[in-house]
């Protein structure tokens, strides 16, 4: 009987392995690659430590990135639920490379000092409101990828990587920048609409000398800032070389290279933008942007 029972059990196990596997009922969305796929696919992980169901094979109309999948909301989620309820072939975990569930998100928001015992070990007060900082999306890697100690780098041909120049208005909420959020600058700088850009990307070869251009700002027609880009302490090449030590630049990434004197918070008395104000920012050879405060 024991021998017979062993044979039945072994036979049953073989039978289960040959059949398509039923994924876990938990919705475990992943991005993955295999040696046979030319690009990443979306999938369902069949339980913790399990294999992967290829959602793009189940429904070829689905997007192949998590960002596009999430943007379509319930439309794509309903397809994933149908796949979850269907017996589908499962790719063995050994044949799959897991990517980060989301790559190149618009933002990565982090919360600091949010554990009481972490505050205690640093001998600092528990914050009265969340302290927010940020990471760049280039810092994201997959769940099983290596963490690389960064080498020091130099960008001797930095300008060759510059597509062009444009005008930006670095709007700031000075109360948030200087008095709140642990005095980190992030929240004061990143409110929605706080970075007007334009009117054009002027290619590098169209600018006489990017470090010798007049720059000014007007509020309601009155000049409040007037200087030249020749006053920049760190030129474009140096900025690229410095920042590229820490992050990877992608096509379309933007560097705001600073502002000349005359900003309202340092005037005596301080002057702040109010509803109805119109701000014009201009850089010689590049153009003017005009933004009304509402």
PDB file of C-alpha atoms in Angstrom:
ATOM      1  CA  UNK A   1       0.000   0.000   0.000  1.00  0.00           C
ATOM      2  CA  UNK A   2       2.787   2.386   0.877  1.00  0.00           C
ATOM      3  CA  UNK A   3       4.575   1.663  -2.376  1.00  0.00           C
ATOM      4  CA  UNK A   4       1.354   2.067  -4.331  1.00  0.00           C
ATOM      5  CA  UNK A   5       0.626   5.318  -2.557  1.00  0.00           C
ATOM      6  CA  UNK A   6       4.052   6.663  -3.440  1.00  0.00           C
ATOM      7  CA  UNK A   7       3.500   5.831  -7.075  1.00  0.00           C
ATOM      8  CA  UNK A   8       0.120   7.574  -7.116  1.00  0.00           C
ATOM      9  CA  UNK A   9       1.589  10.683  -5.470  1.00  0.00           C
ATOM     10  CA  UNK A  10       4.520  10.829  -7.903  1.00  0.00           C
ATOM     11  CA  UNK A  11       2.197  10.389 -10.848  1.00  0.00           C
ATOM     12  CA  UNK A  12      -0.080  13.149  -9.580  1.00  0.00           C
ATOM     13  CA  UNK A  13       2.837  15.542  -9.164  1.00  0.00           C
ATOM     14  CA  UNK A  14       4.015  14.914 -12.700  1.00  0.00           C
ATOM     15  CA  UNK A  15       0.510  15.464 -13.971  1.00  0.00           C
ATOM     16  CA  UNK A  16       0.240  18.840 -12.211  1.00  0.00           C
ATOM     17  CA  UNK A  17       3.580  19.978 -13.607  1.00  0.00           C
ATOM     18  CA  UNK A  18       2.533  19.204 -17.151  1.00  0.00           C
ATOM     19  CA  UNK A  19      -0.728  21.159 -16.881  1.00  0.00           C
ATOM     20  CA  UNK A  20      -0.949  24.941 -17.129  1.00  0.00           C
ATOM     21  CA  UNK A  21      -0.679  26.413 -13.657  1.00  0.00           C
ATOM     22  CA  UNK A  22      -3.399  28.439 -11.967  1.00  0.00           C
ATOM     23  CA  UNK A  23      -1.971  31.771 -10.764  1.00  0.00           C
ATOM     24  CA  UNK A  24      -2.504  32.983  -7.215  1.00  0.00           C
ATOM     25  CA  UNK A  25      -5.761  34.860  -6.739  1.00  0.00           C
ATOM     26  CA  UNK A  26      -3.786  37.861  -5.548  1.00  0.00           C
ATOM     27  CA  UNK A  27      -3.158  40.377  -8.322  1.00  0.00           C
ATOM     28  CA  UNK A  28       0.667  40.496  -8.582  1.00  0.00           C
ATOM     29  CA  UNK A  29       1.517  42.664 -11.591  1.00  0.00           C
ATOM     30  CA  UNK A  30       5.102  42.556 -12.871  1.00  0.00           C
ATOM     31  CA  UNK A  31       7.294  43.800 -15.696  1.00  0.00           C
ATOM     32  CA  UNK A  32       9.654  41.143 -17.008  1.00  0.00           C
ATOM     33  CA  UNK A  33      11.901  40.032 -19.824  1.00  0.00           C
ATOM     34  CA  UNK A  34      13.002  36.670 -21.180  1.00  0.00           C
ATOM     35  CA  UNK A  35      15.791  35.815 -23.644  1.00  0.00           C
ATOM     36  CA  UNK A  36      13.125  35.243 -26.323  1.00  0.00           C
ATOM     37  CA  UNK A  37      11.361  38.612 -25.958  1.00  0.00           C
ATOM     38  CA  UNK A  38      12.639  41.664 -27.821  1.00  0.00           C
ATOM     39  CA  UNK A  39      11.139  44.064 -25.279  1.00  0.00           C
ATOM     40  CA  UNK A  40       9.729  44.014 -21.750  1.00  0.00           C
ATOM     41  CA  UNK A  41       6.288  42.498 -21.178  1.00  0.00           C
ATOM     42  CA  UNK A  42       3.647  42.771 -18.488  1.00  0.00           C
ATOM     43  CA  UNK A  43       2.787  39.735 -16.457  1.00  0.00           C
ATOM     44  CA  UNK A  44       1.183  38.214 -13.391  1.00  0.00           C
ATOM     45  CA  UNK A  45       3.420  36.595 -10.802  1.00  0.00           C
ATOM     46  CA  UNK A  46       1.733  33.348  -9.764  1.00  0.00           C
ATOM     47  CA  UNK A  47       2.244  33.803  -6.047  1.00  0.00           C
ATOM     48  CA  UNK A  48       5.312  34.839  -4.054  1.00  0.00           C
ATOM     49  CA  UNK A  49       8.306  33.115  -5.616  1.00  0.00           C
ATOM     50  CA  UNK A  50       6.214  31.716  -8.467  1.00  0.00           C
ATOM     51  CA  UNK A  51       6.475  31.891 -12.228  1.00  0.00           C
ATOM     52  CA  UNK A  52       4.945  34.481 -14.534  1.00  0.00           C
ATOM     53  CA  UNK A  53       1.871  34.583 -16.790  1.00  0.00           C
ATOM     54  CA  UNK A  54       2.540  36.713 -19.873  1.00  0.00           C
ATOM     55  CA  UNK A  55      -0.331  39.224 -20.061  1.00  0.00           C
ATOM     56  CA  UNK A  56       0.752  40.480 -23.471  1.00  0.00           C
ATOM     57  CA  UNK A  57       0.406  36.969 -24.884  1.00  0.00           C
ATOM     58  CA  UNK A  58      -2.997  36.617 -23.245  1.00  0.00           C
ATOM     59  CA  UNK A  59      -4.132  39.903 -24.828  1.00  0.00           C
ATOM     60  CA  UNK A  60      -1.756  41.416 -27.431  1.00  0.00           C
ATOM     61  CA  UNK A  61      -3.665  44.729 -27.313  1.00  0.00           C
ATOM     62  CA  UNK A  62      -2.433  45.424 -23.774  1.00  0.00           C
ATOM     63  CA  UNK A  63       0.373  47.984 -23.395  1.00  0.00           C
ATOM     64  CA  UNK A  64       3.801  46.589 -22.585  1.00  0.00           C
ATOM     65  CA  UNK A  65       4.797  49.018 -19.862  1.00  0.00           C
ATOM     66  CA  UNK A  66       3.278  49.380 -16.419  1.00  0.00           C
ATOM     67  CA  UNK A  67       2.899  53.152 -16.793  1.00  0.00           C
ATOM     68  CA  UNK A  68       0.740  52.761 -19.914  1.00  0.00           C
ATOM     69  CA  UNK A  69      -1.145  49.907 -18.262  1.00  0.00           C
ATOM     70  CA  UNK A  70      -1.960  52.011 -15.199  1.00  0.00           C
ATOM     71  CA  UNK A  71      -2.885  55.042 -17.292  1.00  0.00           C
ATOM     72  CA  UNK A  72      -5.727  53.044 -18.867  1.00  0.00           C
ATOM     73  CA  UNK A  73      -7.132  52.222 -15.451  1.00  0.00           C
ATOM     74  CA  UNK A  74     -10.066  49.866 -15.192  1.00  0.00           C
ATOM     75  CA  UNK A  75      -9.920  48.969 -18.890  1.00  0.00           C
ATOM     76  CA  UNK A  76      -6.596  47.152 -18.548  1.00  0.00           C
ATOM     77  CA  UNK A  77      -7.162  45.973 -14.971  1.00  0.00           C
ATOM     78  CA  UNK A  78     -10.267  44.100 -16.099  1.00  0.00           C
ATOM     79  CA  UNK A  79      -8.164  42.217 -18.669  1.00  0.00           C
ATOM     80  CA  UNK A  80      -5.679  41.262 -15.957  1.00  0.00           C
ATOM     81  CA  UNK A  81      -8.535  39.999 -13.777  1.00  0.00           C
ATOM     82  CA  UNK A  82      -9.762  37.801 -16.623  1.00  0.00           C
ATOM     83  CA  UNK A  83      -6.280  36.401 -17.031  1.00  0.00           C
ATOM     84  CA  UNK A  84      -6.101  35.756 -13.304  1.00  0.00           C
ATOM     85  CA  UNK A  85      -9.319  33.725 -13.474  1.00  0.00           C
ATOM     86  CA  UNK A  86      -8.124  31.653 -16.450  1.00  0.00           C
ATOM     87  CA  UNK A  87      -5.776  28.683 -16.463  1.00  0.00           C
ATOM     88  CA  UNK A  88      -2.821  29.959 -18.468  1.00  0.00           C
ATOM     89  CA  UNK A  89       0.719  28.725 -19.127  1.00  0.00           C
ATOM     90  CA  UNK A  90       3.207  29.908 -16.516  1.00  0.00           C
ATOM     91  CA  UNK A  91       6.772  30.818 -17.472  1.00  0.00           C
ATOM     92  CA  UNK A  92       9.201  29.256 -14.977  1.00  0.00           C
ATOM     93  CA  UNK A  93      10.798  31.810 -12.709  1.00  0.00           C
ATOM     94  CA  UNK A  94      14.247  30.606 -13.762  1.00  0.00           C
ATOM     95  CA  UNK A  95      13.546  31.795 -17.323  1.00  0.00           C
ATOM     96  CA  UNK A  96      12.368  35.259 -16.339  1.00  0.00           C
ATOM     97  CA  UNK A  97      14.253  38.463 -15.516  1.00  0.00           C
ATOM     98  CA  UNK A  98      12.140  40.645 -13.248  1.00  0.00           C
ATOM     99  CA  UNK A  99      12.274  44.385 -13.916  1.00  0.00           C
ATOM    100  CA  UNK A 100      11.118  47.064 -11.486  1.00  0.00           C
ATOM    101  CA  UNK A 101       7.298  47.048 -11.467  1.00  0.00           C
ATOM    102  CA  UNK A 102       7.358  50.688 -12.625  1.00  0.00           C
ATOM    103  CA  UNK A 103      10.216  52.205 -14.631  1.00  0.00           C
ATOM    104  CA  UNK A 104      10.697  55.922 -15.450  1.00  0.00           C
ATOM    105  CA  UNK A 105       7.848  57.204 -13.236  1.00  0.00           C
ATOM    106  CA  UNK A 106       7.086  60.907 -13.304  1.00  0.00           C
ATOM    107  CA  UNK A 107       8.251  61.265  -9.711  1.00  0.00           C
ATOM    108  CA  UNK A 108       9.578  59.278  -6.747  1.00  0.00           C
ATOM    109  CA  UNK A 109       8.348  60.828  -3.497  1.00  0.00           C
ATOM    110  CA  UNK A 110      10.104  59.796  -0.282  1.00  0.00           C
ATOM    111  CA  UNK A 111       9.207  60.439   3.354  1.00  0.00           C
ATOM    112  CA  UNK A 112      11.953  61.138   5.872  1.00  0.00           C
ATOM    113  CA  UNK A 113      12.003  60.825   9.655  1.00  0.00           C
ATOM    114  CA  UNK A 114       8.782  58.813   9.641  1.00  0.00           C
ATOM    115  CA  UNK A 115       9.712  56.203  12.263  1.00  0.00           C
ATOM    116  CA  UNK A 116       9.733  57.200  15.909  1.00  0.00           C
ATOM    117  CA  UNK A 117      12.637  54.859  16.717  1.00  0.00           C
ATOM    118  CA  UNK A 118      14.645  56.276  13.780  1.00  0.00           C
ATOM    119  CA  UNK A 119      14.151  59.781  15.183  1.00  0.00           C
ATOM    120  CA  UNK A 120      15.215  58.503  18.615  1.00  0.00           C
ATOM    121  CA  UNK A 121      18.460  56.974  17.326  1.00  0.00           C
ATOM    122  CA  UNK A 122      19.385  60.354  15.814  1.00  0.00           C
ATOM    123  CA  UNK A 123      18.316  62.254  18.911  1.00  0.00           C
ATOM    124  CA  UNK A 124      15.993  64.510  16.898  1.00  0.00           C
ATOM    125  CA  UNK A 125      12.440  65.603  17.535  1.00  0.00           C
ATOM    126  CA  UNK A 126       9.581  63.758  15.917  1.00  0.00           C
ATOM    127  CA  UNK A 127       8.408  66.018  13.037  1.00  0.00           C
ATOM    128  CA  UNK A 128       4.989  67.659  13.291  1.00  0.00           C
ATOM    129  CA  UNK A 129       4.298  67.153   9.570  1.00  0.00           C
ATOM    130  CA  UNK A 130       5.694  64.728   6.958  1.00  0.00           C
ATOM    131  CA  UNK A 131       9.153  65.601   5.645  1.00  0.00           C
ATOM    132  CA  UNK A 132       9.297  64.954   1.910  1.00  0.00           C
ATOM    133  CA  UNK A 133      12.316  64.447  -0.314  1.00  0.00           C
ATOM    134  CA  UNK A 134      12.795  62.911  -3.735  1.00  0.00           C
ATOM    135  CA  UNK A 135      14.773  60.419  -5.800  1.00  0.00           C
ATOM    136  CA  UNK A 136      15.295  60.563  -9.552  1.00  0.00           C
ATOM    137  CA  UNK A 137      13.693  57.826 -11.628  1.00  0.00           C
ATOM    138  CA  UNK A 138      17.143  56.801 -12.900  1.00  0.00           C
ATOM    139  CA  UNK A 139      17.844  55.417  -9.411  1.00  0.00           C
ATOM    140  CA  UNK A 140      15.289  52.616  -9.896  1.00  0.00           C
ATOM    141  CA  UNK A 141      16.528  49.097 -10.679  1.00  0.00           C
ATOM    142  CA  UNK A 142      14.901  45.683 -10.622  1.00  0.00           C
ATOM    143  CA  UNK A 143      14.091  43.713  -7.456  1.00  0.00           C
ATOM    144  CA  UNK A 144      17.118  41.403  -7.865  1.00  0.00           C
ATOM    145  CA  UNK A 145      19.588  43.772  -9.566  1.00  0.00           C
ATOM    146  CA  UNK A 146      22.927  44.794  -8.110  1.00  0.00           C
ATOM    147  CA  UNK A 147      23.468  48.070  -6.237  1.00  0.00           C
ATOM    148  CA  UNK A 148      26.496  49.754  -7.790  1.00  0.00           C
ATOM    149  CA  UNK A 149      28.940  51.897  -5.853  1.00  0.00           C
ATOM    150  CA  UNK A 150      29.324  54.960  -8.101  1.00  0.00           C
ATOM    151  CA  UNK A 151      32.770  55.812  -9.476  1.00  0.00           C
ATOM    152  CA  UNK A 152      33.897  59.386  -9.837  1.00  0.00           C
ATOM    153  CA  UNK A 153      33.358  60.569 -13.396  1.00  0.00           C
ATOM    154  CA  UNK A 154      34.210  63.460 -15.675  1.00  0.00           C
ATOM    155  CA  UNK A 155      32.285  64.624 -18.724  1.00  0.00           C
ATOM    156  CA  UNK A 156      34.912  66.189 -20.957  1.00  0.00           C
ATOM    157  CA  UNK A 157      32.518  66.316 -23.903  1.00  0.00           C
ATOM    158  CA  UNK A 158      29.527  67.448 -21.865  1.00  0.00           C
ATOM    159  CA  UNK A 159      28.273  70.040 -24.353  1.00  0.00           C
ATOM    160  CA  UNK A 160      27.999  67.352 -27.028  1.00  0.00           C
ATOM    161  CA  UNK A 161      25.137  65.938 -24.965  1.00  0.00           C
ATOM    162  CA  UNK A 162      23.210  69.240 -24.862  1.00  0.00           C
ATOM    163  CA  UNK A 163      20.350  69.373 -27.378  1.00  0.00           C
ATOM    164  CA  UNK A 164      19.653  73.039 -26.820  1.00  0.00           C
ATOM    165  CA  UNK A 165      18.585  75.852 -24.516  1.00  0.00           C
ATOM    166  CA  UNK A 166      15.256  77.283 -23.417  1.00  0.00           C
ATOM    167  CA  UNK A 167      13.814  79.755 -20.885  1.00  0.00           C
ATOM    168  CA  UNK A 168      12.537  78.542 -17.513  1.00  0.00           C
ATOM    169  CA  UNK A 169      10.821  80.278 -14.620  1.00  0.00           C
ATOM    170  CA  UNK A 170      11.805  78.645 -11.315  1.00  0.00           C
ATOM    171  CA  UNK A 171       8.771  79.611  -9.243  1.00  0.00           C
ATOM    172  CA  UNK A 172       9.197  79.116  -5.482  1.00  0.00           C
ATOM    173  CA  UNK A 173       6.864  78.964  -2.493  1.00  0.00           C
ATOM    174  CA  UNK A 174       9.338  80.522  -0.082  1.00  0.00           C
ATOM    175  CA  UNK A 175       7.387  79.659   3.074  1.00  0.00           C
ATOM    176  CA  UNK A 176       7.563  75.962   2.199  1.00  0.00           C
ATOM    177  CA  UNK A 177      11.150  76.249   1.004  1.00  0.00           C
ATOM    178  CA  UNK A 178      12.568  78.098   4.010  1.00  0.00           C
ATOM    179  CA  UNK A 179      10.416  77.258   7.013  1.00  0.00           C
ATOM    180  CA  UNK A 180       8.612  73.977   6.447  1.00  0.00           C
ATOM    181  CA  UNK A 181       9.398  70.405   5.356  1.00  0.00           C
ATOM    182  CA  UNK A 182      12.549  70.325   7.471  1.00  0.00           C
ATOM    183  CA  UNK A 183      13.838  73.269   5.414  1.00  0.00           C
ATOM    184  CA  UNK A 184      14.362  71.005   2.427  1.00  0.00           C
ATOM    185  CA  UNK A 185      13.689  72.873  -0.814  1.00  0.00           C
ATOM    186  CA  UNK A 186      11.700  70.220  -2.657  1.00  0.00           C
ATOM    187  CA  UNK A 187       8.091  71.082  -1.811  1.00  0.00           C
ATOM    188  CA  UNK A 188       8.608  74.814  -2.156  1.00  0.00           C
ATOM    189  CA  UNK A 189       9.900  74.270  -5.682  1.00  0.00           C
ATOM    190  CA  UNK A 190       7.635  71.611  -7.083  1.00  0.00           C
ATOM    191  CA  UNK A 191       4.011  72.747  -6.815  1.00  0.00           C
ATOM    192  CA  UNK A 192       2.057  72.063  -9.999  1.00  0.00           C
ATOM    193  CA  UNK A 193       2.637  74.832 -12.614  1.00  0.00           C
ATOM    194  CA  UNK A 194       5.806  76.053 -10.837  1.00  0.00           C
ATOM    195  CA  UNK A 195       8.129  75.491 -13.825  1.00  0.00           C
ATOM    196  CA  UNK A 196       7.027  77.289 -16.995  1.00  0.00           C
ATOM    197  CA  UNK A 197       9.310  76.431 -19.951  1.00  0.00           C
ATOM    198  CA  UNK A 198       9.692  77.674 -23.499  1.00  0.00           C
ATOM    199  CA  UNK A 199       8.895  79.069 -25.895  1.00  0.00           C
ATOM    200  CA  UNK A 200      11.306  76.867 -27.898  1.00  0.00           C
ATOM    201  CA  UNK A 201      14.263  74.542 -27.553  1.00  0.00           C
ATOM    202  CA  UNK A 202      16.981  76.487 -29.365  1.00  0.00           C
ATOM    203  CA  UNK A 203      19.647  74.086 -30.564  1.00  0.00           C
ATOM    204  CA  UNK A 204      23.190  74.414 -29.295  1.00  0.00           C
ATOM    205  CA  UNK A 205      24.593  75.387 -32.701  1.00  0.00           C
ATOM    206  CA  UNK A 206      22.085  78.247 -32.957  1.00  0.00           C
ATOM    207  CA  UNK A 207      23.424  80.070 -29.887  1.00  0.00           C
ATOM    208  CA  UNK A 208      26.429  82.377 -30.218  1.00  0.00           C
ATOM    209  CA  UNK A 209      27.667  81.751 -26.667  1.00  0.00           C
ATOM    210  CA  UNK A 210      25.282  80.294 -24.070  1.00  0.00           C
ATOM    211  CA  UNK A 211      27.439  81.748 -21.302  1.00  0.00           C
ATOM    212  CA  UNK A 212      27.248  85.335 -22.500  1.00  0.00           C
ATOM    213  CA  UNK A 213      23.551  86.095 -22.921  1.00  0.00           C
ATOM    214  CA  UNK A 214      21.453  88.837 -21.356  1.00  0.00           C
ATOM    215  CA  UNK A 215      18.836  87.508 -18.943  1.00  0.00           C
ATOM    216  CA  UNK A 216      16.032  89.412 -17.259  1.00  0.00           C
ATOM    217  CA  UNK A 217      12.711  89.077 -15.480  1.00  0.00           C
ATOM    218  CA  UNK A 218       9.840  91.582 -15.452  1.00  0.00           C
ATOM    219  CA  UNK A 219       6.812  91.640 -13.166  1.00  0.00           C
ATOM    220  CA  UNK A 220       3.930  93.692 -14.539  1.00  0.00           C
ATOM    221  CA  UNK A 221       6.357  95.286 -17.006  1.00  0.00           C
ATOM    222  CA  UNK A 222       8.874  96.369 -14.345  1.00  0.00           C
ATOM    223  CA  UNK A 223      12.379  94.884 -14.583  1.00  0.00           C
ATOM    224  CA  UNK A 224      13.136  93.066 -11.321  1.00  0.00           C
ATOM    225  CA  UNK A 225      16.100  90.946 -12.442  1.00  0.00           C
ATOM    226  CA  UNK A 226      18.722  91.856 -15.030  1.00  0.00           C
ATOM    227  CA  UNK A 227      22.052  90.149 -15.549  1.00  0.00           C
ATOM    228  CA  UNK A 228      24.033  87.959 -17.936  1.00  0.00           C
ATOM    229  CA  UNK A 229      24.705  84.256 -18.107  1.00  0.00           C
ATOM    230  CA  UNK A 230      28.398  85.176 -17.889  1.00  0.00           C
ATOM    231  CA  UNK A 231      27.775  85.499 -14.143  1.00  0.00           C
ATOM    232  CA  UNK A 232      27.134  81.759 -13.755  1.00  0.00           C
ATOM    233  CA  UNK A 233      29.593  80.232 -11.293  1.00  0.00           C
ATOM    234  CA  UNK A 234      29.323  76.781 -12.834  1.00  0.00           C
ATOM    235  CA  UNK A 235      28.978  76.619 -16.599  1.00  0.00           C
ATOM    236  CA  UNK A 236      26.821  74.081 -18.394  1.00  0.00           C
ATOM    237  CA  UNK A 237      29.681  71.632 -18.906  1.00  0.00           C
ATOM    238  CA  UNK A 238      30.567  71.651 -15.210  1.00  0.00           C
ATOM    239  CA  UNK A 239      26.965  71.143 -14.157  1.00  0.00           C
ATOM    240  CA  UNK A 240      26.564  68.148 -16.447  1.00  0.00           C
ATOM    241  CA  UNK A 241      29.845  66.650 -15.248  1.00  0.00           C
ATOM    242  CA  UNK A 242      28.859  67.111 -11.611  1.00  0.00           C
ATOM    243  CA  UNK A 243      25.295  65.815 -11.791  1.00  0.00           C
ATOM    244  CA  UNK A 244      26.192  62.868 -14.020  1.00  0.00           C
ATOM    245  CA  UNK A 245      28.256  61.480 -11.148  1.00  0.00           C
ATOM    246  CA  UNK A 246      24.989  60.764  -9.334  1.00  0.00           C
ATOM    247  CA  UNK A 247      22.282  60.250 -11.948  1.00  0.00           C
ATOM    248  CA  UNK A 248      21.887  59.097 -15.519  1.00  0.00           C
ATOM    249  CA  UNK A 249      20.690  61.746 -17.942  1.00  0.00           C
ATOM    250  CA  UNK A 250      18.032  60.716 -20.458  1.00  0.00           C
ATOM    251  CA  UNK A 251      16.958  62.504 -23.663  1.00  0.00           C
ATOM    252  CA  UNK A 252      14.673  65.362 -22.678  1.00  0.00           C
ATOM    253  CA  UNK A 253      16.100  65.830 -19.168  1.00  0.00           C
ATOM    254  CA  UNK A 254      16.305  69.478 -18.133  1.00  0.00           C
ATOM    255  CA  UNK A 255      18.794  71.415 -16.001  1.00  0.00           C
ATOM    256  CA  UNK A 256      17.728  74.784 -14.611  1.00  0.00           C
ATOM    257  CA  UNK A 257      21.060  76.587 -14.327  1.00  0.00           C
ATOM    258  CA  UNK A 258      20.205  79.230 -11.730  1.00  0.00           C
ATOM    259  CA  UNK A 259      18.772  82.717 -11.405  1.00  0.00           C
ATOM    260  CA  UNK A 260      20.346  86.207 -11.273  1.00  0.00           C
ATOM    261  CA  UNK A 261      19.882  88.626  -8.331  1.00  0.00           C
ATOM    262  CA  UNK A 262      16.677  90.502  -7.654  1.00  0.00           C
ATOM    263  CA  UNK A 263      14.362  87.751  -6.442  1.00  0.00           C
ATOM    264  CA  UNK A 264      11.518  89.034  -4.324  1.00  0.00           C
ATOM    265  CA  UNK A 265      12.239  87.267  -1.045  1.00  0.00           C
ATOM    266  CA  UNK A 266      15.613  89.018  -0.695  1.00  0.00           C
ATOM    267  CA  UNK A 267      14.301  92.504  -1.447  1.00  0.00           C
ATOM    268  CA  UNK A 268      13.839  94.958   1.410  1.00  0.00           C
ATOM    269  CA  UNK A 269      11.006  94.763   2.109  1.00  0.00           C
ATOM    270  CA  UNK A 270      10.370  91.352   0.500  1.00  0.00           C
ATOM    271  CA  UNK A 271       8.054  91.257  -2.522  1.00  0.00           C
ATOM    272  CA  UNK A 272       5.969  88.213  -3.453  1.00  0.00           C
ATOM    273  CA  UNK A 273       3.849  87.358  -6.473  1.00  0.00           C
ATOM    274  CA  UNK A 274       0.103  87.809  -6.082  1.00  0.00           C
ATOM    275  CA  UNK A 275      -3.002  87.039  -8.123  1.00  0.00           C
ATOM    276  CA  UNK A 276      -3.165  89.130 -11.262  1.00  0.00           C
ATOM    277  CA  UNK A 277       0.608  89.600 -11.613  1.00  0.00           C
ATOM    278  CA  UNK A 278       2.185  88.884 -14.986  1.00  0.00           C
ATOM    279  CA  UNK A 279       5.752  87.581 -15.116  1.00  0.00           C
ATOM    280  CA  UNK A 280       7.993  87.753 -18.185  1.00  0.00           C
ATOM    281  CA  UNK A 281      11.288  85.855 -18.251  1.00  0.00           C
ATOM    282  CA  UNK A 282      13.632  86.540 -21.169  1.00  0.00           C
ATOM    283  CA  UNK A 283      17.003  85.263 -22.348  1.00  0.00           C
ATOM    284  CA  UNK A 284      18.780  86.842 -25.293  1.00  0.00           C
ATOM    285  CA  UNK A 285      18.682  84.746 -28.498  1.00  0.00           C
ATOM    286  CA  UNK A 286      16.271  82.273 -26.891  1.00  0.00           C
ATOM    287  CA  UNK A 287      13.005  84.080 -26.266  1.00  0.00           C
ATOM    288  CA  UNK A 288      10.427  85.253 -23.732  1.00  0.00           C
ATOM    289  CA  UNK A 289       7.894  83.338 -21.650  1.00  0.00           C
ATOM    290  CA  UNK A 290       4.890  85.158 -20.198  1.00  0.00           C
ATOM    291  CA  UNK A 291       2.920  83.706 -17.284  1.00  0.00           C
ATOM    292  CA  UNK A 292       0.035  85.206 -15.386  1.00  0.00           C
ATOM    293  CA  UNK A 293      -0.542  84.409 -11.705  1.00  0.00           C
ATOM    294  CA  UNK A 294      -4.098  83.238 -11.015  1.00  0.00           C
TER     295      UNK A 294
END
